Amino acid sequence: MRVVLQRVKHASVQVDGETIGSIEKGFLILLGVSDRDDEKIADQMADKICRLRIFEDENGKTNLAIKDVGGSLLVVSQFTLYADCRRGNRPGFTGAGSPAEAKRLYEYFTERCKTHVEHVEHGEFGADMKVELLNDGPFTLMLDSDELFARAAGAAK
């Protein structure tokens, strides 16, 4: 899984001019699912994101997690995070998960996030979505399960 996570003051997603998901303070999560992902990876990624301490405490230090600040999540599917731009000028997407499996894991990931955060909104998988946000900071992180969890597993061997 690949994630672009943005700490936001607010964010929303529209489909056909209708707002289908909207949050105030929290994270906008752009989620890409690969053909190698499974429930274990989704669990690890959701748990990691929801435990990240990237909100400021009373001393101005990024020391608080989303739950600590009563924040919300907006999860938007983003298969283009698996774009391969190494050859030519047209990206390839063969590393992205099949639509049926990616949708299943996207929905699974969203449900897993609800075990950590009370308010979780989402986009519509496969739809032409318009996403609006006010980035807070700006504070943007890129997370890749291959880098986050493979190294930890390799170190344990």
PDB file of C-alpha atoms in Angstrom:
ATOM      1  CA  MET A   1       0.000   0.000   0.000  1.00  0.00           C
ATOM      2  CA  ARG A   2       1.052   3.507  -0.682  1.00  0.00           C
ATOM      3  CA  VAL A   3      -0.380   6.481   1.123  1.00  0.00           C
ATOM      4  CA  VAL A   4      -0.089  10.202   0.729  1.00  0.00           C
ATOM      5  CA  LEU A   5      -1.252  11.560   4.064  1.00  0.00           C
ATOM      6  CA  GLN A   6      -2.014  15.229   4.512  1.00  0.00           C
ATOM      7  CA  ARG A   7      -2.780  16.864   7.817  1.00  0.00           C
ATOM      8  CA  VAL A   8      -5.717  19.128   7.033  1.00  0.00           C
ATOM      9  CA  LYS A   9      -7.852  21.855   8.549  1.00  0.00           C
ATOM     10  CA  HIS A  10     -10.685  20.483   6.392  1.00  0.00           C
ATOM     11  CA  ALA A  11     -11.167  18.278   3.339  1.00  0.00           C
ATOM     12  CA  SER A  12     -14.004  17.025   1.184  1.00  0.00           C
ATOM     13  CA  VAL A  13     -14.632  14.813  -1.817  1.00  0.00           C
ATOM     14  CA  GLN A  14     -17.314  15.258  -4.470  1.00  0.00           C
ATOM     15  CA  VAL A  15     -18.742  12.938  -7.109  1.00  0.00           C
ATOM     16  CA  ASP A  16     -20.956  14.439  -9.825  1.00  0.00           C
ATOM     17  CA  GLY A  17     -21.084  17.744  -7.932  1.00  0.00           C
ATOM     18  CA  GLU A  18     -22.350  16.143  -4.714  1.00  0.00           C
ATOM     19  CA  THR A  19     -20.232  16.082  -1.554  1.00  0.00           C
ATOM     20  CA  ILE A  20     -20.016  12.469  -0.417  1.00  0.00           C
ATOM     21  CA  GLY A  21     -17.378  12.857   2.302  1.00  0.00           C
ATOM     22  CA  SER A  22     -16.263  15.807   4.398  1.00  0.00           C
ATOM     23  CA  ILE A  23     -14.108  16.295   7.488  1.00  0.00           C
ATOM     24  CA  GLU A  24     -12.736  19.096   9.593  1.00  0.00           C
ATOM     25  CA  LYS A  25      -9.379  18.758  11.386  1.00  0.00           C
ATOM     26  CA  GLY A  26      -7.684  15.467  10.582  1.00  0.00           C
ATOM     27  CA  PHE A  27      -6.046  13.503   7.795  1.00  0.00           C
ATOM     28  CA  LEU A  28      -6.798  13.277   4.104  1.00  0.00           C
ATOM     29  CA  ILE A  29      -5.529   9.834   3.114  1.00  0.00           C
ATOM     30  CA  LEU A  30      -4.915   9.085  -0.562  1.00  0.00           C
ATOM     31  CA  LEU A  31      -4.666   5.278  -0.608  1.00  0.00           C
ATOM     32  CA  GLY A  32      -3.139   3.153  -3.345  1.00  0.00           C
ATOM     33  CA  VAL A  33      -3.467  -0.632  -3.220  1.00  0.00           C
ATOM     34  CA  SER A  34      -0.957  -2.881  -4.984  1.00  0.00           C
ATOM     35  CA  ASP A  35      -1.333  -6.402  -6.293  1.00  0.00           C
ATOM     36  CA  ARG A  36       0.791  -7.625  -3.339  1.00  0.00           C
ATOM     37  CA  ASP A  37      -1.356  -6.164  -0.538  1.00  0.00           C
ATOM     38  CA  ASP A  38      -3.571  -8.093   1.855  1.00  0.00           C
ATOM     39  CA  GLU A  39      -5.488  -7.610   5.120  1.00  0.00           C
ATOM     40  CA  LYS A  40      -2.325  -7.801   7.212  1.00  0.00           C
ATOM     41  CA  ILE A  41      -0.762  -4.916   5.287  1.00  0.00           C
ATOM     42  CA  ALA A  42      -4.018  -2.938   5.504  1.00  0.00           C
ATOM     43  CA  ASP A  43      -4.129  -3.495   9.273  1.00  0.00           C
ATOM     44  CA  GLN A  44      -0.503  -2.433   9.695  1.00  0.00           C
ATOM     45  CA  MET A  45      -0.939   0.666   7.553  1.00  0.00           C
ATOM     46  CA  ALA A  46      -4.158   1.789   9.258  1.00  0.00           C
ATOM     47  CA  ASP A  47      -2.664   1.195  12.694  1.00  0.00           C
ATOM     48  CA  LYS A  48       0.509   3.117  11.791  1.00  0.00           C
ATOM     49  CA  ILE A  49      -1.392   6.093  10.380  1.00  0.00           C
ATOM     50  CA  CYS A  50      -3.769   6.352  13.303  1.00  0.00           C
ATOM     51  CA  ARG A  51      -0.897   6.257  15.791  1.00  0.00           C
ATOM     52  CA  LEU A  52       1.293   8.839  14.038  1.00  0.00           C
ATOM     53  CA  ARG A  53       1.992  11.744  16.358  1.00  0.00           C
ATOM     54  CA  ILE A  54       1.924  14.704  13.987  1.00  0.00           C
ATOM     55  CA  PHE A  55      -0.367  17.140  15.766  1.00  0.00           C
ATOM     56  CA  GLU A  56       1.108  19.792  18.025  1.00  0.00           C
ATOM     57  CA  ASP A  57       0.845  19.612  21.799  1.00  0.00           C
ATOM     58  CA  GLU A  58       0.631  22.615  24.143  1.00  0.00           C
ATOM     59  CA  ASN A  59       4.382  23.194  23.644  1.00  0.00           C
ATOM     60  CA  GLY A  60       4.168  23.268  19.850  1.00  0.00           C
ATOM     61  CA  LYS A  61       5.815  19.839  19.466  1.00  0.00           C
ATOM     62  CA  THR A  62       4.321  17.287  17.069  1.00  0.00           C
ATOM     63  CA  ASN A  63       3.500  14.864  19.834  1.00  0.00           C
ATOM     64  CA  LEU A  64      -0.221  14.082  19.511  1.00  0.00           C
ATOM     65  CA  ALA A  65      -2.033  11.415  17.474  1.00  0.00           C
ATOM     66  CA  ILE A  66      -5.284  11.967  15.633  1.00  0.00           C
ATOM     67  CA  LYS A  67      -7.347  10.469  18.445  1.00  0.00           C
ATOM     68  CA  ASP A  68      -5.706  12.832  20.948  1.00  0.00           C
ATOM     69  CA  VAL A  69      -7.022  15.866  19.050  1.00  0.00           C
ATOM     70  CA  GLY A  70     -10.459  14.471  18.165  1.00  0.00           C
ATOM     71  CA  GLY A  71      -9.547  14.461  14.483  1.00  0.00           C
ATOM     72  CA  SER A  72     -11.242  12.759  11.554  1.00  0.00           C
ATOM     73  CA  LEU A  73     -10.149  10.832   8.472  1.00  0.00           C
ATOM     74  CA  LEU A  74     -11.125  11.158   4.828  1.00  0.00           C
ATOM     75  CA  VAL A  75      -9.931   8.129   2.823  1.00  0.00           C
ATOM     76  CA  VAL A  76      -9.805   8.436  -0.975  1.00  0.00           C
ATOM     77  CA  SER A  77      -8.755   5.626  -3.326  1.00  0.00           C
ATOM     78  CA  GLN A  78      -5.808   6.603  -5.534  1.00  0.00           C
ATOM     79  CA  PHE A  79      -4.528   3.849  -7.830  1.00  0.00           C
ATOM     80  CA  THR A  80      -2.271   6.382  -9.560  1.00  0.00           C
ATOM     81  CA  LEU A  81       0.101   6.156  -6.579  1.00  0.00           C
ATOM     82  CA  TYR A  82       1.321   3.007  -8.343  1.00  0.00           C
ATOM     83  CA  ALA A  83       2.176   4.819 -11.568  1.00  0.00           C
ATOM     84  CA  ASP A  84       5.350   3.548 -13.216  1.00  0.00           C
ATOM     85  CA  CYS A  85       6.942   6.438 -15.093  1.00  0.00           C
ATOM     86  CA  ARG A  86      10.305   4.818 -15.827  1.00  0.00           C
ATOM     87  CA  ARG A  87       9.656   4.263 -19.534  1.00  0.00           C
ATOM     88  CA  GLY A  88       8.238   6.756 -21.966  1.00  0.00           C
ATOM     89  CA  ASN A  89       5.834   9.530 -21.099  1.00  0.00           C
ATOM     90  CA  ARG A  90       2.677   7.539 -20.417  1.00  0.00           C
ATOM     91  CA  PRO A  91       2.533   6.039 -16.909  1.00  0.00           C
ATOM     92  CA  GLY A  92       1.847   2.341 -16.540  1.00  0.00           C
ATOM     93  CA  PHE A  93      -0.265   0.978 -13.699  1.00  0.00           C
ATOM     94  CA  THR A  94       0.511  -2.737 -13.716  1.00  0.00           C
ATOM     95  CA  GLY A  95       1.640  -2.570 -10.066  1.00  0.00           C
ATOM     96  CA  ALA A  96      -1.786  -1.396  -8.901  1.00  0.00           C
ATOM     97  CA  GLY A  97      -4.131  -4.016  -7.545  1.00  0.00           C
ATOM     98  CA  SER A  98      -6.949  -5.412  -9.656  1.00  0.00           C
ATOM     99  CA  PRO A  99     -10.043  -3.233  -9.291  1.00  0.00           C
ATOM    100  CA  ALA A 100     -12.081  -5.845  -7.393  1.00  0.00           C
ATOM    101  CA  GLU A 101      -9.317  -6.676  -4.910  1.00  0.00           C
ATOM    102  CA  ALA A 102      -8.240  -3.043  -4.529  1.00  0.00           C
ATOM    103  CA  LYS A 103     -11.824  -2.016  -3.756  1.00  0.00           C
ATOM    104  CA  ARG A 104     -12.149  -4.783  -1.179  1.00  0.00           C
ATOM    105  CA  LEU A 105      -8.912  -3.765   0.562  1.00  0.00           C
ATOM    106  CA  TYR A 106      -9.795  -0.053   0.358  1.00  0.00           C
ATOM    107  CA  GLU A 107     -13.070  -0.774   2.143  1.00  0.00           C
ATOM    108  CA  TYR A 108     -11.306  -3.070   4.621  1.00  0.00           C
ATOM    109  CA  PHE A 109      -8.706  -0.360   5.354  1.00  0.00           C
ATOM    110  CA  THR A 110     -11.443   2.220   5.917  1.00  0.00           C
ATOM    111  CA  GLU A 111     -13.212  -0.085   8.385  1.00  0.00           C
ATOM    112  CA  ARG A 112      -9.939  -0.772  10.204  1.00  0.00           C
ATOM    113  CA  CYS A 113      -9.419   2.979  10.630  1.00  0.00           C
ATOM    114  CA  LYS A 114     -12.782   3.140  12.396  1.00  0.00           C
ATOM    115  CA  THR A 115     -11.336   1.014  15.207  1.00  0.00           C
ATOM    116  CA  HIS A 116      -9.026   3.967  16.006  1.00  0.00           C
ATOM    117  CA  VAL A 117     -10.925   7.071  14.953  1.00  0.00           C
ATOM    118  CA  GLU A 118     -14.583   7.840  15.549  1.00  0.00           C
ATOM    119  CA  HIS A 119     -15.258   9.894  12.402  1.00  0.00           C
ATOM    120  CA  VAL A 120     -14.062   8.300   9.139  1.00  0.00           C
ATOM    121  CA  GLU A 121     -15.370   9.448   5.762  1.00  0.00           C
ATOM    122  CA  HIS A 122     -14.472   8.097   2.337  1.00  0.00           C
ATOM    123  CA  GLY A 123     -14.683   8.683  -1.371  1.00  0.00           C
ATOM    124  CA  GLU A 124     -16.262   6.395  -3.966  1.00  0.00           C
ATOM    125  CA  PHE A 125     -13.926   3.754  -5.343  1.00  0.00           C
ATOM    126  CA  GLY A 126     -13.421   4.076  -9.094  1.00  0.00           C
ATOM    127  CA  ALA A 127     -15.389   7.303  -9.410  1.00  0.00           C
ATOM    128  CA  ASP A 128     -14.212  10.573 -10.935  1.00  0.00           C
ATOM    129  CA  MET A 129     -13.746  12.446  -7.660  1.00  0.00           C
ATOM    130  CA  LYS A 130     -12.976  16.080  -6.934  1.00  0.00           C
ATOM    131  CA  VAL A 131     -11.003  16.494  -3.718  1.00  0.00           C
ATOM    132  CA  GLU A 132     -10.676  19.794  -1.876  1.00  0.00           C
ATOM    133  CA  LEU A 133      -8.503  20.414   1.154  1.00  0.00           C
ATOM    134  CA  LEU A 134      -6.775  22.995   3.263  1.00  0.00           C
ATOM    135  CA  ASN A 135      -3.416  21.473   4.160  1.00  0.00           C
ATOM    136  CA  ASP A 136      -2.361  22.258   7.736  1.00  0.00           C
ATOM    137  CA  GLY A 137       1.299  23.135   7.964  1.00  0.00           C
ATOM    138  CA  PRO A 138       1.630  22.103   5.208  1.00  0.00           C
ATOM    139  CA  PHE A 139       2.269  18.662   6.634  1.00  0.00           C
ATOM    140  CA  THR A 140       2.348  15.838   4.073  1.00  0.00           C
ATOM    141  CA  LEU A 141       3.805  12.340   4.466  1.00  0.00           C
ATOM    142  CA  MET A 142       4.353   9.530   1.972  1.00  0.00           C
ATOM    143  CA  LEU A 143       4.069   6.011   3.390  1.00  0.00           C
ATOM    144  CA  ASP A 144       4.865   2.812   1.515  1.00  0.00           C
ATOM    145  CA  SER A 145       4.152  -0.565   3.124  1.00  0.00           C
ATOM    146  CA  ASP A 146       7.117  -2.123   1.287  1.00  0.00           C
ATOM    147  CA  GLU A 147       9.431   0.307   3.071  1.00  0.00           C
ATOM    148  CA  LEU A 148       7.653   0.434   6.428  1.00  0.00           C
ATOM    149  CA  PHE A 149       6.957  -3.230   7.064  1.00  0.00           C
ATOM    150  CA  ALA A 150       9.317  -5.255   4.880  1.00  0.00           C
ATOM    151  CA  ARG A 151      12.379  -3.802   6.593  1.00  0.00           C
ATOM    152  CA  ALA A 152      10.946  -4.533  10.029  1.00  0.00           C
ATOM    153  CA  ALA A 153      10.194  -8.113   8.971  1.00  0.00           C
ATOM    154  CA  GLY A 154      13.645  -8.461   7.395  1.00  0.00           C
ATOM    155  CA  ALA A 155      15.342  -7.116  10.522  1.00  0.00           C
ATOM    156  CA  ALA A 156      13.551  -9.702  12.657  1.00  0.00           C
ATOM    157  CA  LYS A 157      15.028 -12.625  10.679  1.00  0.00           C
TER     158      LYS A 157
END
